Amino acid sequence: MPSTQGNHGGDDPPREPGGEPVSRRIAIRGDLLDLLDDPGFDVVDSPEVRFDADHWLLVEDGRIAGRQSHAPDPSWTRLDHSGRLVMPGFIDTHVHSPQLDVIASYGTELLDWLNTYTFPAESRYAIAAAARYGAQLFVECLLEHGTTSAVVFPTVHKASVDALFEVALDRNMRLITGKVLMDRHAPPELRDDVEGAERECVELIERWHGRGRLAYAVTPRFAPTSSDAQLAMAGGLLSVAPDLYMQTHVAENRDEVRWVAELFPDALSYLDVYRRFGLLGPRAVLAHGVWLDGDDRALLAECGAQIAHSPTSNLFLGSGLLDWRRLEAAGARVSIATDVGGGTSLSMLRTLAEAYKVQALQGSRLTAWKALYTATRGAARALGLEHEIGSLDIGSTADIAVWNYAASPLARHRDALARSLHERLFAFMTLGDERNLESVLVAGTPHVRAASG
Ligand SMILES: [Zn+2]
């Protein structure tokens, strides 16, 4: 455990909500890496890569205050991670907290998978103690994978939302979540109704939205599980509070797309269902988007909504391959997400490695730079949070992950043979996972990692 002693005269040290006092001045030594802008596909020697080998990153009052090549004066608490990689914490734009219980479940596609595994697991969150335990475990797991911000689906139960927000507030984390809306095509114990759901949403928004680093997302699970009246209610919430987020799923799997076409015969497409109910805007996060057409891509670009690309989930459930290049060529935004438990790991590194393969299957190549950008500044930008997260910019909140370049004999062997920075980072991305994580800080506070083993 690093010292958290500060040196700041007679003032009381700052205290995070529910936490220990934090040092006001921390200096982290290591190889500082972040991306200044989207490096694009194919560009291995990108000018957008900011890499300062063996530098000190200065963190003051939870924010990044500077960088320098020489050691700071003794008033700074020093965390020496020389020879390690210091990056912004990852941002996972789509993940389900209760689905840690069903990760790695065999043998189904989306609609079967929901009924067989997911809905029974989510039913347990009706019990507040189960929701609290699940939220604690989930947030702990995120941090243990180097993910410091996330856009999260809990369950339909209000207790699951309260629990997640409470845990995130306690750690001063940037977290976006909201009550899942489902009033049809789900087991009775997971169904709400329009009036009750609206009342609970309003209560939760008033309690949590804008508190600490938290934000509320209006969260219809997906078009098939909400009635027209419920989707209209969700659109109504967004129309009176445009700073709310919206999260849902779209066009993940072909059977699902066919089902939506039957349920909403007047809509031009699956995505168009959400447009009709006022759910699309720059704060909309839509998971998957595998089966979209040119009109959908144009609509995404027009409204500024983002697709949360979930490669491990799309491969595991056999859903399909995202045409990332075509989306971006149309002007749509793409972030990257684990989608656990359809996804198979909370590790953004493993997710990026699978994203590379999804592009490779379509004759395209994802550089380490493009991948790392998308998981950090790119996601922050798509969420409208670039001023706060996703980079090592001065003034940003110090959500930082420190990584070992290589965590196994094979990876160390490969790392030693790398001839360029991109080659080194690409091997790190392809071979790395949570075992590479050395340390993580949330708003400048070192996360105390659970004992391993
Ligand atoms: Zn999902």
Short mmCIF file of C-alpha atoms and ligand atoms in Angstrom, two decimals:
data_model
loop_
_atom_site.label_atom_id
_atom_site.label_comp_id
_atom_site.label_asym_id
_atom_site.label_seq_id
_atom_site.Cartn_x
_atom_site.Cartn_y
_atom_site.Cartn_z
CA MET A 1 0.00 0.00 0.00
CA PRO A 2 1.48 3.37 -0.93
CA SER A 3 1.51 6.06 1.69
CA THR A 4 -1.36 8.48 1.50
CA GLN A 5 0.34 11.09 3.63
CA GLY A 6 0.17 14.53 2.17
CA ASN A 7 2.03 17.71 3.01
CA HIS A 8 -0.29 20.62 2.87
CA GLY A 9 0.04 22.85 5.92
CA GLY A 10 -2.69 22.83 8.50
CA ASP A 11 -5.65 22.15 6.18
CA ASP A 12 -7.74 19.05 6.63
CA PRO A 13 -6.97 16.56 3.90
CA PRO A 14 -9.68 16.08 1.28
CA ARG A 15 -11.98 13.17 1.99
CA GLU A 16 -13.71 11.20 -0.68
CA PRO A 17 -17.33 10.26 0.00
CA GLY A 18 -17.25 7.45 2.50
CA GLY A 19 -13.53 6.91 2.06
CA GLU A 20 -10.22 7.59 3.68
CA PRO A 21 -8.48 10.95 3.38
CA VAL A 22 -6.48 11.09 0.16
CA SER A 23 -3.15 12.67 -0.47
CA ARG A 24 -3.45 15.97 -2.26
CA ARG A 25 -0.20 15.52 -4.15
CA ILE A 26 0.81 12.22 -5.75
CA ALA A 27 3.54 11.74 -8.35
CA ILE A 28 3.45 8.55 -10.43
CA ARG A 29 6.59 7.46 -12.25
CA GLY A 30 6.38 5.32 -15.37
CA ASP A 31 5.99 5.36 -19.15
CA LEU A 32 3.10 7.75 -19.73
CA LEU A 33 0.83 6.83 -22.65
CA ASP A 34 -2.39 8.28 -23.98
CA LEU A 35 -3.95 9.22 -27.33
CA LEU A 36 -4.51 12.84 -28.28
CA ASP A 37 -7.08 12.15 -30.97
CA ASP A 38 -8.48 9.35 -33.13
CA PRO A 39 -5.47 7.84 -34.90
CA GLY A 40 -7.70 6.22 -37.53
CA PHE A 41 -7.42 2.71 -38.93
CA ASP A 42 -4.11 1.44 -40.34
CA VAL A 43 -1.86 4.24 -39.02
CA VAL A 44 0.94 2.58 -37.06
CA ASP A 45 3.13 5.69 -36.79
CA SER A 46 0.46 8.02 -35.51
CA PRO A 47 1.13 11.60 -34.40
CA GLU A 48 -1.78 11.20 -31.98
CA VAL A 49 0.27 8.94 -29.69
CA ARG A 50 1.61 10.78 -26.65
CA PHE A 51 4.33 8.67 -25.05
CA ASP A 52 6.76 9.97 -22.45
CA ALA A 53 9.08 7.21 -21.29
CA ASP A 54 10.13 7.37 -17.65
CA HIS A 55 8.28 10.52 -16.66
CA TRP A 56 6.43 11.62 -13.54
CA LEU A 57 2.70 12.25 -13.74
CA LEU A 58 1.63 14.75 -11.11
CA VAL A 59 -1.78 14.39 -9.47
CA GLU A 60 -3.12 17.07 -7.17
CA ASP A 61 -6.48 16.99 -5.40
CA GLY A 62 -7.57 14.07 -7.58
CA ARG A 63 -6.75 15.75 -10.88
CA ILE A 64 -3.82 15.53 -13.24
CA ALA A 65 -1.66 18.56 -12.60
CA GLY A 66 1.39 18.04 -14.80
CA ARG A 67 4.11 15.78 -16.16
CA GLN A 68 7.89 16.07 -15.95
CA SER A 69 11.04 14.09 -16.57
CA HIS A 70 12.61 14.78 -13.17
CA ALA A 71 11.46 13.69 -9.73
CA PRO A 72 9.24 16.19 -7.92
CA ASP A 73 10.17 17.69 -4.57
CA PRO A 74 9.52 15.71 -1.39
CA SER A 75 6.16 17.34 -0.78
CA TRP A 76 4.77 14.85 -3.34
CA THR A 77 3.92 11.29 -2.37
CA ARG A 78 5.89 9.25 -4.89
CA LEU A 79 4.57 6.07 -6.50
CA ASP A 80 7.47 4.60 -8.44
CA HIS A 81 6.27 2.39 -11.30
CA SER A 82 9.31 2.82 -13.50
CA GLY A 83 9.36 0.41 -16.42
CA ARG A 84 5.56 0.17 -16.31
CA LEU A 85 2.89 1.67 -18.52
CA VAL A 86 0.78 4.49 -17.04
CA MET A 87 -2.46 5.03 -18.96
CA PRO A 88 -5.91 6.50 -18.41
CA GLY A 89 -8.27 3.94 -16.87
CA PHE A 90 -10.41 2.11 -19.40
CA ILE A 91 -14.02 3.07 -20.09
CA ASP A 92 -16.41 0.13 -20.64
CA THR A 93 -19.49 1.55 -22.37
CA HIS A 94 -21.74 -1.49 -22.01
CA VAL A 95 -21.73 -4.10 -19.26
CA HIS A 96 -24.34 -5.84 -17.08
CA SER A 97 -23.55 -5.95 -13.36
CA PRO A 98 -25.78 -8.96 -12.48
CA GLN A 99 -24.41 -11.06 -15.30
CA LEU A 100 -21.18 -11.95 -13.54
CA ASP A 101 -23.34 -14.90 -12.48
CA VAL A 102 -23.85 -16.15 -16.05
CA ILE A 103 -20.57 -15.33 -17.78
CA ALA A 104 -19.31 -18.35 -19.72
CA SER A 105 -22.67 -20.12 -20.08
CA TYR A 106 -22.81 -22.77 -22.77
CA GLY A 107 -24.75 -23.27 -25.92
CA THR A 108 -27.24 -20.50 -26.78
CA GLU A 109 -27.86 -17.49 -28.98
CA LEU A 110 -29.22 -14.20 -27.70
CA LEU A 111 -32.93 -14.89 -27.16
CA ASP A 112 -32.41 -18.37 -25.65
CA TRP A 113 -29.50 -17.09 -23.62
CA LEU A 114 -31.71 -14.40 -22.04
CA ASN A 115 -34.40 -16.90 -21.06
CA THR A 116 -32.13 -19.75 -20.01
CA TYR A 117 -29.44 -17.93 -18.07
CA THR A 118 -29.85 -14.20 -17.74
CA PHE A 119 -33.41 -13.65 -16.57
CA PRO A 120 -33.11 -16.18 -13.70
CA ALA A 121 -29.87 -14.53 -12.58
CA GLU A 122 -31.39 -11.05 -12.68
CA SER A 123 -34.42 -12.20 -10.67
CA ARG A 124 -32.20 -12.64 -7.63
CA TYR A 125 -31.58 -8.89 -7.52
CA ALA A 126 -35.07 -8.30 -6.17
CA ILE A 127 -33.47 -8.98 -2.78
CA ALA A 128 -31.66 -5.83 -1.64
CA ALA A 129 -28.86 -7.77 0.07
CA ALA A 130 -28.18 -9.72 -3.13
CA ALA A 131 -28.15 -6.48 -5.11
CA ARG A 132 -25.69 -4.90 -2.67
CA TYR A 133 -23.39 -7.90 -2.71
CA GLY A 134 -23.53 -8.03 -6.50
CA ALA A 135 -22.79 -4.30 -6.86
CA GLN A 136 -19.77 -4.53 -4.55
CA LEU A 137 -18.38 -7.51 -6.40
CA PHE A 138 -19.00 -5.94 -9.79
CA VAL A 139 -17.30 -2.61 -9.05
CA GLU A 140 -14.39 -4.41 -7.40
CA CYS A 141 -14.02 -6.57 -10.51
CA LEU A 142 -14.12 -3.56 -12.84
CA LEU A 143 -11.26 -1.92 -10.97
CA GLU A 144 -9.31 -5.17 -10.82
CA HIS A 145 -9.44 -5.16 -14.63
CA GLY A 146 -8.20 -1.57 -14.96
CA THR A 147 -11.63 -0.19 -15.84
CA THR A 148 -12.37 3.02 -13.96
CA SER A 149 -15.58 4.15 -15.71
CA ALA A 150 -18.53 2.22 -17.05
CA VAL A 151 -22.02 2.45 -18.50
CA VAL A 152 -23.90 -0.30 -16.72
CA PHE A 153 -27.14 -2.28 -16.91
CA PRO A 154 -28.28 -3.43 -13.44
CA THR A 155 -31.78 -5.01 -13.30
CA VAL A 156 -35.40 -3.81 -13.24
CA HIS A 157 -35.21 -3.62 -9.46
CA LYS A 158 -34.76 -0.22 -7.92
CA ALA A 159 -32.55 -1.79 -5.24
CA SER A 160 -30.07 -2.85 -7.91
CA VAL A 161 -29.70 0.75 -9.10
CA ASP A 162 -29.35 2.19 -5.60
CA ALA A 163 -26.75 -0.42 -4.73
CA LEU A 164 -24.63 0.28 -7.79
CA PHE A 165 -24.76 4.05 -7.35
CA GLU A 166 -23.92 3.73 -3.64
CA VAL A 167 -20.83 1.63 -4.30
CA ALA A 168 -19.66 3.93 -7.11
CA LEU A 169 -20.24 7.04 -4.97
CA ASP A 170 -18.26 5.50 -2.15
CA ARG A 171 -15.30 5.09 -4.52
CA ASN A 172 -15.88 8.42 -6.28
CA MET A 173 -16.16 6.60 -9.60
CA ARG A 174 -17.56 7.90 -12.88
CA LEU A 175 -20.47 5.54 -13.41
CA ILE A 176 -23.56 5.77 -15.58
CA THR A 177 -26.51 3.48 -14.93
CA GLY A 178 -30.28 3.37 -14.53
CA LYS A 179 -33.20 1.09 -13.81
CA VAL A 180 -33.82 -1.45 -16.57
CA LEU A 181 -37.26 -1.01 -18.14
CA MET A 182 -39.14 -4.19 -19.13
CA ASP A 183 -42.92 -4.43 -19.14
CA ARG A 184 -43.40 -7.36 -21.52
CA HIS A 185 -41.76 -10.52 -22.91
CA ALA A 186 -39.95 -11.20 -19.67
CA PRO A 187 -40.75 -13.38 -16.62
CA PRO A 188 -43.37 -11.82 -14.31
CA GLU A 189 -40.84 -11.21 -11.53
CA LEU A 190 -38.77 -9.07 -13.94
CA ARG A 191 -41.62 -7.05 -15.40
CA ASP A 192 -42.55 -3.55 -14.34
CA ASP A 193 -45.36 -1.33 -15.65
CA VAL A 194 -45.35 2.11 -17.18
CA GLU A 195 -46.58 4.12 -14.18
CA GLY A 196 -44.51 2.32 -11.55
CA ALA A 197 -41.40 2.41 -13.70
CA GLU A 198 -41.78 6.12 -14.36
CA ARG A 199 -42.20 6.85 -10.67
CA GLU A 200 -39.08 4.84 -9.80
CA CYS A 201 -37.05 6.45 -12.58
CA VAL A 202 -37.97 9.94 -11.37
CA GLU A 203 -37.04 9.05 -7.78
CA LEU A 204 -33.72 7.56 -8.86
CA ILE A 205 -32.89 10.52 -11.12
CA GLU A 206 -33.58 12.95 -8.30
CA ARG A 207 -31.48 10.93 -5.87
CA TRP A 208 -28.47 10.14 -8.05
CA HIS A 209 -28.14 12.07 -11.31
CA GLY A 210 -25.27 14.56 -11.04
CA ARG A 211 -24.30 13.44 -7.54
CA GLY A 212 -20.54 12.90 -7.20
CA ARG A 213 -19.43 11.55 -10.58
CA LEU A 214 -22.66 9.69 -11.23
CA ALA A 215 -25.13 10.08 -14.07
CA TYR A 216 -28.45 8.44 -14.78
CA ALA A 217 -29.23 6.57 -17.98
CA VAL A 218 -32.80 5.86 -19.06
CA THR A 219 -32.49 2.13 -19.74
CA PRO A 220 -35.06 0.25 -21.83
CA ARG A 221 -33.49 -3.21 -22.13
CA PHE A 222 -34.34 -3.52 -25.82
CA ALA A 223 -37.35 -2.82 -27.98
CA PRO A 224 -38.98 -6.27 -27.58
CA THR A 225 -39.26 -6.00 -23.78
CA SER A 226 -40.90 -2.58 -23.62
CA SER A 227 -44.41 -1.71 -24.81
CA ASP A 228 -45.01 1.34 -26.97
CA ALA A 229 -46.33 3.13 -23.88
CA GLN A 230 -43.17 2.37 -21.92
CA LEU A 231 -40.86 3.48 -24.74
CA ALA A 232 -42.89 6.69 -25.00
CA MET A 233 -42.51 7.21 -21.23
CA ALA A 234 -38.73 6.73 -21.56
CA GLY A 235 -38.63 9.29 -24.38
CA GLY A 236 -40.64 11.67 -22.21
CA LEU A 237 -38.04 11.44 -19.41
CA LEU A 238 -35.29 12.32 -21.87
CA SER A 239 -37.21 15.21 -23.40
CA VAL A 240 -37.49 17.04 -20.08
CA ALA A 241 -33.89 16.33 -18.99
CA PRO A 242 -31.60 16.20 -22.02
CA ASP A 243 -28.50 15.73 -19.85
CA LEU A 244 -29.66 12.21 -19.00
CA TYR A 245 -28.06 9.33 -20.87
CA MET A 246 -29.98 6.59 -22.66
CA GLN A 247 -28.71 3.04 -22.99
CA THR A 248 -30.21 0.07 -24.77
CA HIS A 249 -29.42 -2.70 -27.26
CA VAL A 250 -29.89 -2.63 -31.02
CA ALA A 251 -29.54 -5.09 -33.93
CA GLU A 252 -27.43 -7.65 -32.10
CA ASN A 253 -28.72 -10.87 -33.65
CA ARG A 254 -30.73 -11.73 -36.77
CA ASP A 255 -33.61 -13.48 -34.97
CA GLU A 256 -33.92 -10.47 -32.69
CA VAL A 257 -34.01 -8.10 -35.68
CA ARG A 258 -36.78 -10.19 -37.27
CA TRP A 259 -38.75 -10.17 -34.01
CA VAL A 260 -38.51 -6.38 -33.72
CA ALA A 261 -39.76 -6.06 -37.31
CA GLU A 262 -42.83 -8.13 -36.34
CA LEU A 263 -43.44 -6.18 -33.12
CA PHE A 264 -43.05 -2.75 -34.74
CA PRO A 265 -44.34 -3.17 -38.32
CA ASP A 266 -44.50 0.59 -38.93
CA ALA A 267 -40.87 1.27 -38.06
CA LEU A 268 -38.35 1.60 -40.88
CA SER A 269 -35.81 -0.46 -38.94
CA TYR A 270 -34.92 -1.64 -35.44
CA LEU A 271 -32.97 1.58 -34.82
CA ASP A 272 -35.88 3.60 -36.15
CA VAL A 273 -38.06 2.24 -33.31
CA TYR A 274 -35.92 4.17 -30.86
CA ARG A 275 -35.98 7.31 -33.02
CA ARG A 276 -39.78 7.21 -33.12
CA PHE A 277 -39.97 7.27 -29.34
CA GLY A 278 -37.45 10.11 -28.90
CA LEU A 279 -34.70 7.91 -27.49
CA LEU A 280 -31.84 8.83 -29.83
CA GLY A 281 -29.45 11.70 -29.21
CA PRO A 282 -25.79 12.42 -28.48
CA ARG A 283 -26.11 10.78 -25.05
CA ALA A 284 -27.54 7.51 -26.39
CA VAL A 285 -25.39 4.38 -26.04
CA LEU A 286 -26.59 1.47 -28.18
CA ALA A 287 -24.93 -1.89 -27.68
CA HIS A 288 -23.97 -4.03 -30.67
CA GLY A 289 -25.39 -2.53 -33.88
CA VAL A 290 -24.18 -5.52 -35.88
CA TRP A 291 -27.14 -5.65 -38.29
CA LEU A 292 -27.60 -2.05 -39.42
CA ASP A 293 -28.09 -0.69 -42.91
CA GLY A 294 -27.00 2.52 -44.62
CA ASP A 295 -30.05 4.45 -43.42
CA ASP A 296 -29.34 3.37 -39.85
CA ARG A 297 -25.73 4.48 -40.11
CA ALA A 298 -26.84 7.85 -41.43
CA LEU A 299 -29.36 8.16 -38.59
CA LEU A 300 -26.65 7.40 -36.00
CA ALA A 301 -24.41 10.06 -37.50
CA GLU A 302 -27.25 12.57 -37.58
CA CYS A 303 -28.30 12.11 -33.96
CA GLY A 304 -24.77 11.62 -32.53
CA ALA A 305 -25.57 8.33 -30.76
CA GLN A 306 -22.79 5.79 -30.30
CA ILE A 307 -22.55 2.08 -30.92
CA ALA A 308 -20.96 0.18 -28.02
CA HIS A 309 -19.09 -2.51 -29.95
CA SER A 310 -19.00 -5.73 -27.93
CA PRO A 311 -16.72 -8.14 -29.79
CA THR A 312 -16.36 -10.96 -27.25
CA SER A 313 -20.14 -11.07 -26.85
CA ASN A 314 -20.79 -10.99 -30.60
CA LEU A 315 -18.38 -13.88 -31.12
CA PHE A 316 -19.46 -15.91 -28.09
CA LEU A 317 -23.20 -15.73 -28.84
CA GLY A 318 -22.56 -16.07 -32.58
CA SER A 319 -24.31 -12.74 -33.24
CA GLY A 320 -22.16 -11.39 -36.08
CA LEU A 321 -19.27 -9.12 -37.03
CA LEU A 322 -19.49 -5.35 -36.60
CA ASP A 323 -18.59 -3.33 -39.68
CA TRP A 324 -16.77 -0.69 -37.67
CA ARG A 325 -15.17 1.03 -40.64
CA ARG A 326 -18.45 1.50 -42.43
CA LEU A 327 -20.05 2.97 -39.33
CA GLU A 328 -17.27 5.49 -38.90
CA ALA A 329 -17.13 6.24 -42.61
CA ALA A 330 -20.80 7.24 -42.31
CA GLY A 331 -19.95 9.54 -39.40
CA ALA A 332 -21.26 7.31 -36.60
CA ARG A 333 -19.38 6.95 -33.33
CA VAL A 334 -18.10 3.65 -31.99
CA SER A 335 -16.95 2.86 -28.45
CA ILE A 336 -15.96 -0.52 -27.07
CA ALA A 337 -17.51 -2.67 -24.39
CA THR A 338 -17.24 -6.04 -22.67
CA ASP A 339 -21.00 -6.78 -22.50
CA VAL A 340 -20.43 -9.28 -19.73
CA GLY A 341 -22.11 -11.78 -19.40
CA GLY A 342 -22.76 -12.26 -23.14
CA GLY A 343 -19.16 -11.11 -23.32
CA THR A 344 -16.54 -13.41 -21.91
CA SER A 345 -14.24 -11.10 -19.97
CA LEU A 346 -14.29 -7.83 -18.04
CA SER A 347 -10.80 -7.21 -19.43
CA MET A 348 -10.79 -4.38 -21.94
CA LEU A 349 -7.43 -5.67 -23.19
CA ARG A 350 -8.95 -9.03 -24.09
CA THR A 351 -11.90 -7.19 -25.60
CA LEU A 352 -9.59 -5.09 -27.79
CA ALA A 353 -7.74 -8.21 -28.88
CA GLU A 354 -11.05 -9.76 -29.99
CA ALA A 355 -12.02 -6.52 -31.73
CA TYR A 356 -8.84 -6.86 -33.77
CA LYS A 357 -9.95 -10.34 -34.86
CA VAL A 358 -13.47 -9.18 -35.72
CA GLN A 359 -11.95 -6.59 -38.06
CA ALA A 360 -9.42 -9.09 -39.43
CA LEU A 361 -12.27 -11.40 -40.45
CA GLN A 362 -13.56 -8.53 -42.58
CA GLY A 363 -10.20 -7.76 -44.19
CA SER A 364 -9.50 -4.78 -41.96
CA ARG A 365 -6.85 -4.13 -39.32
CA LEU A 366 -7.17 -2.43 -35.94
CA THR A 367 -3.95 -0.85 -34.67
CA ALA A 368 -3.14 -0.84 -30.97
CA TRP A 369 -3.46 2.94 -31.14
CA LYS A 370 -6.97 2.93 -32.56
CA ALA A 371 -7.98 0.24 -30.08
CA LEU A 372 -6.56 2.03 -27.03
CA TYR A 373 -7.99 5.35 -28.19
CA THR A 374 -11.45 3.82 -28.49
CA ALA A 375 -11.27 2.39 -24.97
CA THR A 376 -10.15 5.70 -23.45
CA ARG A 377 -10.45 9.16 -25.00
CA GLY A 378 -12.73 7.98 -27.81
CA ALA A 379 -15.29 6.63 -25.34
CA ALA A 380 -14.97 9.74 -23.18
CA ARG A 381 -15.58 11.91 -26.22
CA ALA A 382 -18.59 9.87 -27.30
CA LEU A 383 -20.04 10.21 -23.79
CA GLY A 384 -19.38 13.97 -23.67
CA LEU A 385 -16.88 13.44 -20.84
CA GLU A 386 -13.57 14.19 -22.55
CA HIS A 387 -12.88 17.03 -20.10
CA GLU A 388 -12.98 14.53 -17.23
CA ILE A 389 -11.83 11.04 -18.28
CA GLY A 390 -10.04 9.08 -20.99
CA SER A 391 -6.71 10.92 -21.11
CA LEU A 392 -3.73 12.16 -19.15
CA ASP A 393 -4.56 15.78 -19.99
CA ILE A 394 -3.86 18.35 -17.31
CA GLY A 395 -7.11 19.04 -15.48
CA SER A 396 -8.58 15.59 -16.12
CA THR A 397 -9.69 13.51 -13.16
CA ALA A 398 -6.88 11.13 -12.23
CA ASP A 399 -8.47 7.81 -13.17
CA ILE A 400 -5.30 5.92 -13.95
CA ALA A 401 -4.21 2.33 -14.54
CA VAL A 402 -0.61 1.17 -14.27
CA TRP A 403 0.22 -1.88 -16.35
CA ASN A 404 3.01 -4.36 -16.68
CA TYR A 405 3.94 -4.61 -20.36
CA ALA A 406 4.18 -8.38 -20.00
CA ALA A 407 2.92 -10.72 -17.29
CA SER A 408 4.06 -14.18 -18.32
CA PRO A 409 7.34 -15.73 -19.51
CA LEU A 410 6.02 -15.92 -23.07
CA ALA A 411 4.80 -12.31 -23.02
CA ARG A 412 8.12 -11.12 -21.57
CA HIS A 413 9.96 -13.00 -24.31
CA ARG A 414 7.77 -11.37 -26.96
CA ASP A 415 8.06 -7.94 -25.34
CA ALA A 416 11.85 -8.11 -25.37
CA LEU A 417 11.83 -8.74 -29.13
CA ALA A 418 9.56 -5.80 -30.02
CA ARG A 419 11.28 -3.37 -32.38
CA SER A 420 8.86 -0.46 -32.17
CA LEU A 421 6.48 1.09 -29.67
CA HIS A 422 3.49 -0.06 -31.69
CA GLU A 423 4.78 -3.60 -31.86
CA ARG A 424 5.25 -3.56 -28.11
CA LEU A 425 1.77 -2.18 -27.41
CA PHE A 426 0.13 -4.50 -29.91
CA ALA A 427 1.69 -7.51 -28.17
CA PHE A 428 0.58 -6.05 -24.82
CA MET A 429 -2.98 -5.72 -26.15
CA THR A 430 -3.02 -9.17 -27.70
CA LEU A 431 -1.38 -11.13 -24.87
CA GLY A 432 -2.40 -8.99 -21.90
CA ASP A 433 -5.30 -9.14 -19.46
CA GLU A 434 -6.03 -8.25 -15.85
CA ARG A 435 -2.90 -10.08 -14.72
CA ASN A 436 -0.91 -7.24 -16.27
CA LEU A 437 -2.52 -4.66 -14.00
CA GLU A 438 -0.17 -3.32 -11.36
CA SER A 439 -2.16 -0.50 -9.80
CA VAL A 440 -5.27 1.57 -10.34
CA LEU A 441 -6.28 4.99 -9.05
CA VAL A 442 -9.77 6.46 -9.02
CA ALA A 443 -9.82 10.25 -8.84
CA GLY A 444 -6.27 10.11 -7.53
CA THR A 445 -7.01 7.58 -4.80
CA PRO A 446 -5.13 4.28 -5.09
CA HIS A 447 -7.51 1.34 -5.16
CA VAL A 448 -6.63 -1.21 -2.53
CA ARG A 449 -6.65 -4.44 -4.45
CA ALA A 450 -8.18 -7.57 -3.02
CA ALA A 451 -5.72 -10.30 -2.12
CA SER A 452 -5.09 -12.56 -5.07
CA GLY A 453 -5.33 -16.32 -5.07
ZN ZN B 1 -25.85 -6.13 -23.24
#
